[in-house]
Tab-separated table of C-alpha atoms in Angstrom:
chain	number	residue	atom	x	y	z
J	1	MET	CA	145.539	41.782	134.454
J	2	SER	CA	145.947	43.517	131.088
J	3	TRP	CA	149.210	43.126	129.207
J	4	PHE	CA	149.751	46.892	129.568
J	5	GLN	CA	150.751	47.571	133.175
J	6	PRO	CA	152.306	51.051	133.267
J	7	ARG	CA	152.403	51.172	137.080
J	8	SER	CA	154.584	48.087	137.261
J	9	LEU	CA	158.338	48.634	137.172
J	10	LEU	CA	158.727	45.001	136.113
J	11	PHE	CA	156.595	45.696	133.043
J	12	TRP	CA	158.985	48.435	131.917
J	13	VAL	CA	161.953	46.149	132.581
J	14	TYR	CA	160.278	43.632	130.285
J	15	CYS	CA	159.756	46.293	127.591
J	16	LEU	CA	163.369	47.431	127.842
J	17	ALA	CA	164.588	43.845	127.565
J	18	VAL	CA	162.544	42.999	124.455
J	19	MET	CA	163.864	46.153	122.769
J	20	ALA	CA	167.466	45.510	123.770
J	21	GLY	CA	167.396	41.859	122.635
J	22	PRO	CA	167.079	42.538	118.889
J	23	LEU	CA	169.664	45.314	119.139
J	24	LEU	CA	172.138	42.936	120.732
J	25	PHE	CA	171.374	40.365	118.032
J	26	VAL	CA	171.977	42.882	115.245
J	27	LEU	CA	175.297	43.921	116.773
J	28	GLN	CA	176.421	40.298	116.708
J	29	ALA	CA	174.836	38.886	113.569
J	30	ALA	CA	174.145	41.756	111.159
J	31	GLY	CA	176.938	40.544	108.893
J	32	GLN	CA	175.578	36.994	108.813
J	33	VAL	CA	172.099	38.157	107.888
J	34	TRP	CA	173.398	40.536	105.221
J	35	PHE	CA	175.660	38.053	103.443
J	36	ALA	CA	173.226	35.123	103.761
J	37	GLY	CA	170.933	37.028	101.453
J	38	ALA	CA	167.802	35.647	99.874
J	39	ALA	CA	168.950	32.028	100.218
J	40	ALA	CA	168.130	32.097	103.924
J	41	LEU	CA	164.524	33.018	103.097
J	42	ALA	CA	163.990	29.641	101.429
J	43	ALA	CA	163.358	28.108	104.849
J	44	LEU	CA	160.535	30.479	105.807
J	45	PRO	CA	157.675	28.167	104.667
J	46	ILE	CA	159.163	25.257	106.645
J	47	THR	CA	159.721	27.487	109.670
J	48	ALA	CA	156.117	28.684	109.459
J	49	LEU	CA	155.005	25.058	109.269
J	50	THR	CA	157.070	24.305	112.380
J	51	LEU	CA	155.247	27.083	114.211
J	52	LEU	CA	151.856	25.729	113.140
J	53	VAL	CA	152.679	22.112	114.004
J	54	ILE	CA	154.030	22.876	117.477
J	55	GLY	CA	151.166	25.284	118.115
J	56	ARG	CA	148.680	22.563	117.206
J	57	ILE	CA	150.415	20.084	119.504
J	58	LEU	CA	150.383	22.616	122.315
J	59	PHE	CA	146.651	23.180	121.905
J	60	ALA	CA	146.081	19.417	121.985
J	61	LEU	CA	147.976	19.247	125.291
J	62	ASP	CA	145.499	21.743	126.781
J	63	PRO	CA	142.238	19.737	126.952
J	64	PHE	CA	140.373	22.254	129.143
J	65	ARG	CA	141.367	25.281	127.037
J	66	ALA	CA	143.268	27.134	129.744
J	67	ARG	CA	144.876	29.111	126.915
J	68	ARG	CA	141.662	31.125	126.511
J	69	HIS	CA	142.592	33.188	129.560
J	70	LEU	CA	146.350	33.254	128.876
J	71	VAL	CA	146.575	35.012	125.513
J	72	ALA	CA	148.433	38.065	126.844
J	73	PRO	CA	151.019	36.180	128.960
J	74	MET	CA	151.637	33.609	126.220
J	75	VAL	CA	152.163	36.302	123.582
J	76	MET	CA	154.467	38.253	125.892
J	77	GLY	CA	156.363	35.051	126.654
J	78	ALA	CA	156.791	34.239	122.961
J	79	ILE	CA	158.072	37.775	122.323
J	80	TRP	CA	160.659	37.328	125.082
J	81	GLY	CA	161.810	34.058	123.558
J	82	ALA	CA	162.074	35.539	120.070
J	83	THR	CA	163.882	38.718	121.120
J	84	VAL	CA	165.656	38.635	124.479
J	85	TRP	CA	166.675	34.993	124.246
J	86	THR	CA	168.010	35.411	120.713
J	87	GLY	CA	170.328	38.281	121.529
J	88	LEU	CA	171.551	37.066	124.922
J	89	ALA	CA	171.931	33.374	124.008
J	90	MET	CA	174.323	34.144	121.140
J	91	TRP	CA	176.484	36.261	123.410
J	92	ALA	CA	176.397	33.809	126.317
J	93	ASN	CA	177.056	30.743	124.159
J	94	ASP	CA	180.052	32.395	122.561
J	95	HIS	CA	181.657	33.320	125.882
J	96	LEU	CA	180.882	30.015	127.613
J	97	SER	CA	182.205	28.056	124.633
J	98	ARG	CA	185.480	29.976	124.778
J	99	ALA	CA	185.761	29.244	128.493
J	100	ILE	CA	185.185	25.524	127.918
J	101	THR	CA	187.770	25.501	125.125
J	102	ASN	CA	190.334	27.235	127.318
J	103	LEU	CA	189.692	24.862	130.225
J	104	PHE	CA	189.382	21.511	128.459
J	105	GLY	CA	190.837	21.937	124.980
J	106	ASP	CA	189.499	22.017	121.446
J	107	SER	CA	188.682	18.306	121.150
J	108	PHE	CA	186.481	18.270	124.252
J	109	ALA	CA	184.819	21.563	123.304
J	110	VAL	CA	183.880	20.337	119.826
J	111	ASN	CA	181.990	17.380	121.313
J	112	TRP	CA	180.553	18.770	124.536
J	113	SER	CA	180.395	22.553	124.293
J	114	ALA	CA	176.784	22.682	123.078
J	115	ALA	CA	175.613	20.124	125.649
J	116	ILE	CA	177.159	22.165	128.475
J	117	THR	CA	176.513	25.753	127.440
J	118	ALA	CA	172.918	25.454	126.158
J	119	PRO	CA	171.371	23.914	129.315
J	120	ILE	CA	173.109	26.584	131.392
J	121	ASP	CA	172.598	29.859	129.574
J	122	GLU	CA	169.749	29.159	127.140
J	123	GLU	CA	167.471	27.603	129.745
J	124	TYR	CA	168.382	30.317	132.238
J	125	ILE	CA	167.518	33.135	129.823
J	126	LYS	CA	164.185	31.513	128.979
J	127	ALA	CA	163.502	30.912	132.675
J	128	ILE	CA	163.996	34.610	133.430
J	129	GLY	CA	161.375	35.439	130.804
J	130	ILE	CA	158.948	32.896	132.251
J	131	ALA	CA	159.456	34.314	135.736
J	132	VAL	CA	158.995	37.920	134.603
J	133	VAL	CA	155.729	37.201	132.799
J	134	ALA	CA	154.524	34.936	135.615
J	135	LEU	CA	155.075	37.732	138.126
J	136	LEU	CA	153.220	40.213	135.912
J	137	PHE	CA	150.251	37.820	135.695
J	138	ARG	CA	150.571	36.036	139.010
J	139	GLY	CA	146.838	36.307	139.678
J	140	ARG	CA	146.042	34.484	136.452
J	141	LEU	CA	148.785	31.835	136.457
J	142	THR	CA	147.907	29.394	139.226
J	143	ARG	CA	147.871	25.828	137.848
J	144	PRO	CA	150.615	23.553	136.488
J	145	MET	CA	149.000	23.752	133.044
J	146	HIS	CA	149.372	27.521	133.121
J	147	GLY	CA	153.093	27.111	133.674
J	148	LEU	CA	153.344	24.551	130.894
J	149	LEU	CA	151.601	26.843	128.398
J	150	LEU	CA	153.617	29.926	129.363
J	151	GLY	CA	156.911	28.041	129.296
J	152	ALA	CA	156.074	26.469	125.948
J	153	ALA	CA	155.260	29.903	124.498
J	154	VAL	CA	158.634	31.289	125.593
J	155	GLY	CA	160.404	28.230	124.214
J	156	LEU	CA	158.498	28.322	120.939
J	157	GLY	CA	159.486	31.946	120.379
J	158	ALA	CA	163.122	30.992	120.976
J	159	GLN	CA	162.792	27.926	118.745
J	160	ILE	CA	161.459	29.851	115.749
J	161	ALA	CA	164.129	32.529	116.169
J	162	GLU	CA	166.819	29.841	116.353
J	163	ASP	CA	165.475	28.187	113.198
J	164	CYS	CA	165.824	31.500	111.375
J	165	LEU	CA	169.382	31.895	112.677
J	166	TYR	CA	170.280	28.382	111.516
J	167	SER	CA	168.950	29.290	108.068
J	168	THR	CA	171.335	32.231	107.780
J	169	GLN	CA	174.291	30.190	109.048
J	170	THR	CA	173.523	27.355	106.618
J	171	ALA	CA	173.248	29.783	103.702
J	172	LEU	CA	176.665	31.205	104.587
J	173	SER	CA	178.397	27.846	104.925
J	174	SER	CA	176.854	26.131	101.891
J	175	PRO	CA	179.507	25.743	99.146
J	176	GLN	CA	177.224	25.064	96.161
J	177	ASP	CA	173.456	25.430	96.486
J	178	PRO	CA	172.587	27.441	99.618
J	179	ALA	CA	168.818	27.403	99.100
J	180	VAL	CA	168.644	23.591	98.923
J	181	ASP	CA	170.831	23.184	102.001
J	182	VAL	CA	168.761	25.747	103.908
J	183	ILE	CA	165.548	23.835	103.133
J	184	LEU	CA	167.106	20.503	104.145
J	185	VAL	CA	168.250	21.906	107.495
J	186	ALA	CA	164.825	23.455	108.075
J	187	VAL	CA	163.107	20.117	107.407
J	188	LEU	CA	165.509	18.349	109.788
J	189	ARG	CA	164.776	20.890	112.499
J	190	LEU	CA	161.050	20.406	111.906
J	191	PHE	CA	161.385	16.680	112.616
J	192	THR	CA	163.486	17.267	115.729
J	193	ALA	CA	161.218	20.074	116.982
J	194	LEU	CA	159.069	17.700	119.049
J	195	THR	CA	161.539	17.823	121.938
J	196	SER	CA	163.175	21.163	121.277
J	197	HIS	CA	162.982	24.476	123.143
J	198	TRP	CA	159.210	24.567	123.566
J	199	ALA	CA	159.081	21.206	125.373
J	200	MET	CA	162.058	21.986	127.607
J	201	SER	CA	160.717	25.384	128.618
J	202	ALA	CA	157.238	23.952	129.139
J	203	LEU	CA	158.579	21.815	131.985
J	204	ALA	CA	160.620	24.691	133.393
J	205	GLY	CA	157.474	26.830	133.274
J	206	VAL	CA	155.582	24.373	135.468
J	207	GLY	CA	158.205	24.659	138.190
J	208	ILE	CA	158.527	28.437	137.943
J	209	VAL	CA	154.783	29.152	138.025
J	210	LEU	CA	154.222	26.835	140.993
J	211	LEU	CA	157.162	28.430	142.802
J	212	ILE	CA	155.611	31.876	142.346
J	213	SER	CA	151.899	31.117	142.718
J	214	ARG	CA	151.551	28.320	145.264
J	215	THR	CA	151.929	30.494	148.350
J	216	ASP	CA	149.683	28.062	150.222
J	217	ARG	CA	152.509	25.506	150.194
J	218	SER	CA	155.810	25.615	152.089
J	219	TRP	CA	158.956	27.048	150.560
J	220	ALA	CA	160.542	23.606	150.713
J	221	TRP	CA	157.739	22.135	148.581
J	222	ARG	CA	157.813	24.993	146.085
J	223	LEU	CA	161.592	24.944	145.719
J	224	GLY	CA	161.539	21.163	145.400
J	225	VAL	CA	158.972	21.243	142.601
J	226	PHE	CA	160.891	24.016	140.845
J	227	ALA	CA	164.186	22.123	141.116
J	228	LEU	CA	162.577	18.938	139.789
J	229	PHE	CA	160.965	20.475	136.716
J	230	TYR	CA	163.834	22.826	135.919
J	231	GLY	CA	166.203	19.859	136.283
J	232	LEU	CA	164.082	17.828	133.865
J	233	ALA	CA	164.179	20.687	131.334
J	234	SER	CA	167.965	20.967	131.620
J	235	THR	CA	168.353	17.181	131.334
J	236	MET	CA	166.324	17.204	128.127
J	237	HIS	CA	168.599	19.908	126.742
J	238	VAL	CA	171.757	18.001	127.654
J	239	LEU	CA	170.468	14.878	125.907
J	240	PHE	CA	169.352	16.889	122.876
J	241	ASP	CA	172.798	18.436	122.301
J	242	ALA	CA	175.083	15.693	123.633
J	243	PRO	CA	177.401	13.919	121.152
J	244	ARG	CA	175.888	10.705	119.861
J	245	PRO	CA	177.515	7.442	120.991
J	246	PRO	CA	178.842	4.964	118.409
J	247	GLY	CA	176.317	2.529	116.984
J	248	PRO	CA	173.615	2.277	114.308
J	249	ALA	CA	173.110	5.745	112.875
J	250	LEU	CA	169.327	5.737	113.133
J	251	LEU	CA	169.377	4.571	116.759
J	252	THR	CA	172.086	6.937	117.971
J	253	THR	CA	170.473	9.890	116.179
J	254	TYR	CA	166.965	9.477	117.554
J	255	LEU	CA	167.474	7.661	120.871
J	256	PRO	CA	168.123	10.912	122.825
J	257	ILE	CA	164.988	12.407	121.262
J	258	LEU	CA	162.961	9.361	122.330
J	259	ILE	CA	164.332	9.656	125.880
J	260	ASP	CA	163.372	13.336	125.898
J	261	LEU	CA	159.870	12.383	124.753
J	262	VAL	CA	159.561	9.933	127.642
J	263	ILE	CA	160.713	12.574	130.144
J	264	PHE	CA	158.207	15.067	128.777
J	265	ALA	CA	155.393	12.503	128.656
J	266	VAL	CA	155.873	11.496	132.300
J	267	ALA	CA	155.926	15.121	133.466
J	268	TYR	CA	152.926	15.991	131.299
J	269	ALA	CA	150.965	13.041	132.687
J	270	TRP	CA	151.242	14.607	136.141
J	271	VAL	CA	150.186	18.022	134.812
J	272	LEU	CA	147.188	16.449	133.065
J	273	THR	CA	146.229	14.643	136.275
J	274	THR	CA	146.149	17.952	138.145
J	275	GLU	CA	143.999	19.474	135.375
J	276	ARG	CA	141.458	16.680	135.579
J	277	ARG	CA	141.372	16.943	139.357
J	278	TRP	CA	140.726	20.678	139.006
J	279	PHE	CA	137.937	20.081	136.480
J	280	ARG	CA	136.287	17.435	138.671
J	281	ALA	CA	136.194	19.988	141.471
J	282	LEU	CA	134.588	22.499	139.093
J	283	ILE	CA	131.741	20.263	137.957
J	284	ALA	CA	131.098	19.287	141.578
J	285	ARG	CA	130.394	22.901	142.548
J	286	PRO	CA	126.786	23.898	143.158
J	287	ALA	CA	127.249	26.685	140.589
J	288	ALA	CA	127.824	24.040	137.898
J	289	ARG	CA	124.216	22.901	138.305
J	290	THR	CA	123.203	25.913	136.196
J	291	ILE	CA	124.992	24.171	133.328
J	292	GLY	CA	124.344	20.482	133.948
J	293	THR	CA	124.594	17.603	136.358
J	294	GLU	CA	127.970	16.349	137.507
J	295	ALA	CA	127.387	13.020	135.764
J	296	GLY	CA	126.288	14.790	132.590
J	297	LEU	CA	129.419	16.956	132.487
J	298	ALA	CA	131.800	14.102	133.337
J	299	PRO	CA	132.307	13.107	129.649
J	300	LEU	CA	134.327	16.306	129.247
J	301	LEU	CA	137.080	14.865	131.459
J	302	THR	CA	138.852	12.776	128.791
J	303	TYR	CA	139.229	12.848	125.016
J	304	HIS	CA	137.891	9.291	124.734
J	305	ARG	CA	134.675	10.081	126.593
J	306	ARG	CA	134.279	13.286	124.594
J	307	ARG	CA	134.410	11.361	121.318
J	308	LYS	CA	131.730	8.965	122.533
J	309	ALA	CA	129.537	11.853	123.711
J	310	ARG	CA	129.940	13.677	120.390
J	311	ALA	CA	129.031	10.524	118.473
J	312	ALA	CA	125.861	10.125	120.540
J	313	LEU	CA	125.052	13.807	120.095
J	314	ARG	CA	125.441	13.597	116.313
J	315	HIS	CA	123.323	10.436	116.169
J	316	SER	CA	120.450	12.012	118.116
J	317	THR	CA	120.530	15.445	116.470
J	318	GLY	CA	121.788	14.873	112.946
J	319	TRP	CA	124.491	17.471	113.498
J	320	SER	CA	127.749	17.535	111.600
J	321	ARG	CA	131.089	16.856	113.272
J	322	THR	CA	131.838	20.601	113.290
J	323	GLN	CA	128.547	21.462	114.979
J	324	ALA	CA	128.998	18.819	117.678
J	325	LEU	CA	132.550	20.000	118.354
J	326	ALA	CA	131.433	23.633	118.556
J	327	TYR	CA	128.720	22.689	121.061
J	328	GLU	CA	131.228	20.755	123.165
J	329	ARG	CA	133.687	23.651	123.199
J	330	GLN	CA	130.980	26.116	124.171
J	331	LEU	CA	129.933	23.851	127.018
J	332	LEU	CA	133.537	23.401	128.121
J	333	ASN	CA	134.075	27.161	128.079
J	334	ARG	CA	131.046	27.735	130.279
J	335	VAL	CA	132.249	25.209	132.841
J	336	THR	CA	135.817	26.468	133.009
J	337	ASP	CA	134.614	30.070	133.272
J	338	LEU	CA	133.176	29.135	136.667
J	339	ASP	CA	136.711	29.261	138.018
J	340	SER	CA	137.142	32.969	137.283
J	341	VAL	CA	133.732	34.627	137.055
J	342	ALA	CA	130.344	34.398	138.684
J	343	PRO	CA	128.069	31.753	137.178
J	344	GLN	CA	126.307	33.080	134.127
J	345	GLN	CA	124.296	31.762	131.218
J	346	THR	CA	126.587	32.137	128.235
J	347	PRO	CA	124.407	31.914	125.109
J	348	LEU	CA	125.133	28.972	122.864
J	349	PRO	CA	125.436	29.331	119.083
J	350	GLN	CA	122.149	29.793	117.284
J	351	GLY	CA	120.163	26.572	117.095
J	352	TYR	CA	122.215	24.815	119.773
J	353	GLY	CA	119.860	25.392	122.661
J	354	PRO	CA	116.678	23.544	123.597
J	355	GLY	CA	113.561	24.177	121.580
J	356	PRO	CA	112.748	24.067	117.893
J	357	GLY	CA	115.842	23.238	115.877
J	358	GLY	CA	117.775	22.596	119.084
J	359	ILE	CA	118.848	19.444	120.853
J	360	PRO	CA	116.403	16.615	121.538
J	361	GLY	CA	115.854	15.859	125.180
J	362	ASP	CA	117.790	12.577	125.171
J	363	ALA	CA	120.870	14.392	123.883
J	364	HIS	CA	120.765	17.039	126.624
J	365	ALA	CA	121.544	14.426	129.236
J	366	ARG	CA	124.679	13.413	127.360
J	367	TYR	CA	126.278	16.730	128.238
J	368	GLY	CA	124.206	17.562	131.275
J	369	TRP	CA	121.361	19.565	129.738
């Protein structure tokens, strides 16, 4: 399950695609990048902040740290989004926009071209990347959360690349002070990033991974789940790019984003429910008794119960917040590792175990010791 899979033809197709993507981008946009000059670089700190903010949100959406075992597929997915998507989406958007203009006229195309083309070609290109990586790591990607994380990684790569492209386009079109306009656009895209590419692709990833991995279910079920989640991702994209209706500016600007947030929240609630069901099954296994009792490990199920357990742990041990959090993460890692490896005693950080300088007996019970 390494990222390097030389015996897989699909792996070499992936490599060829991520090399061809930047080349296709350069053929289309080399002039834009050249003439935008240094002004486009003014947005880099804001773009980096966007990456950090969305990455932090994504980690918060993964309460059982499934990402620990998905580093290679998530990195490969992000590379696809930043390279293949960037080159192909520009080409596809240009051709689809021309077709819409020819069919429906300039007025219709100005208002609706983005809302029609982006959900079709941009989501499709990202979905291909999700499917390719999911097939390469099909033994590791088995749960809805895995699909959400992989899809979000592909979308985040595309989102950061698109932010950079918008910076160059803004620098070219700015009549007076390109650097200021570039920063303003970057800040605006930071605030609208909550429901952008990463969130859309996260939902598509759930459907794609379940379609590929859930061979224990019927084709009808798998195709139905895929159609539902891919449809939700496309709907979010339509709402994101659709022309705003007349009305109060603040409402019409942010109402589609709020609707997208509701769509994502409802879908994520189901994914989180499946994660908690999976974790309950883990702590009920006999192998989990080497770590703690089922009742003692139950506080790990929700963020609220974790906070209460950490507070009790700090009160009984005198630990700092950082120490209590590190202990909790180590414990969580040991439990979730039961799903992929034989039970083993993973050593805790120095001073965290029972004995002198360790945890008093009443605190062990809080987390099952």
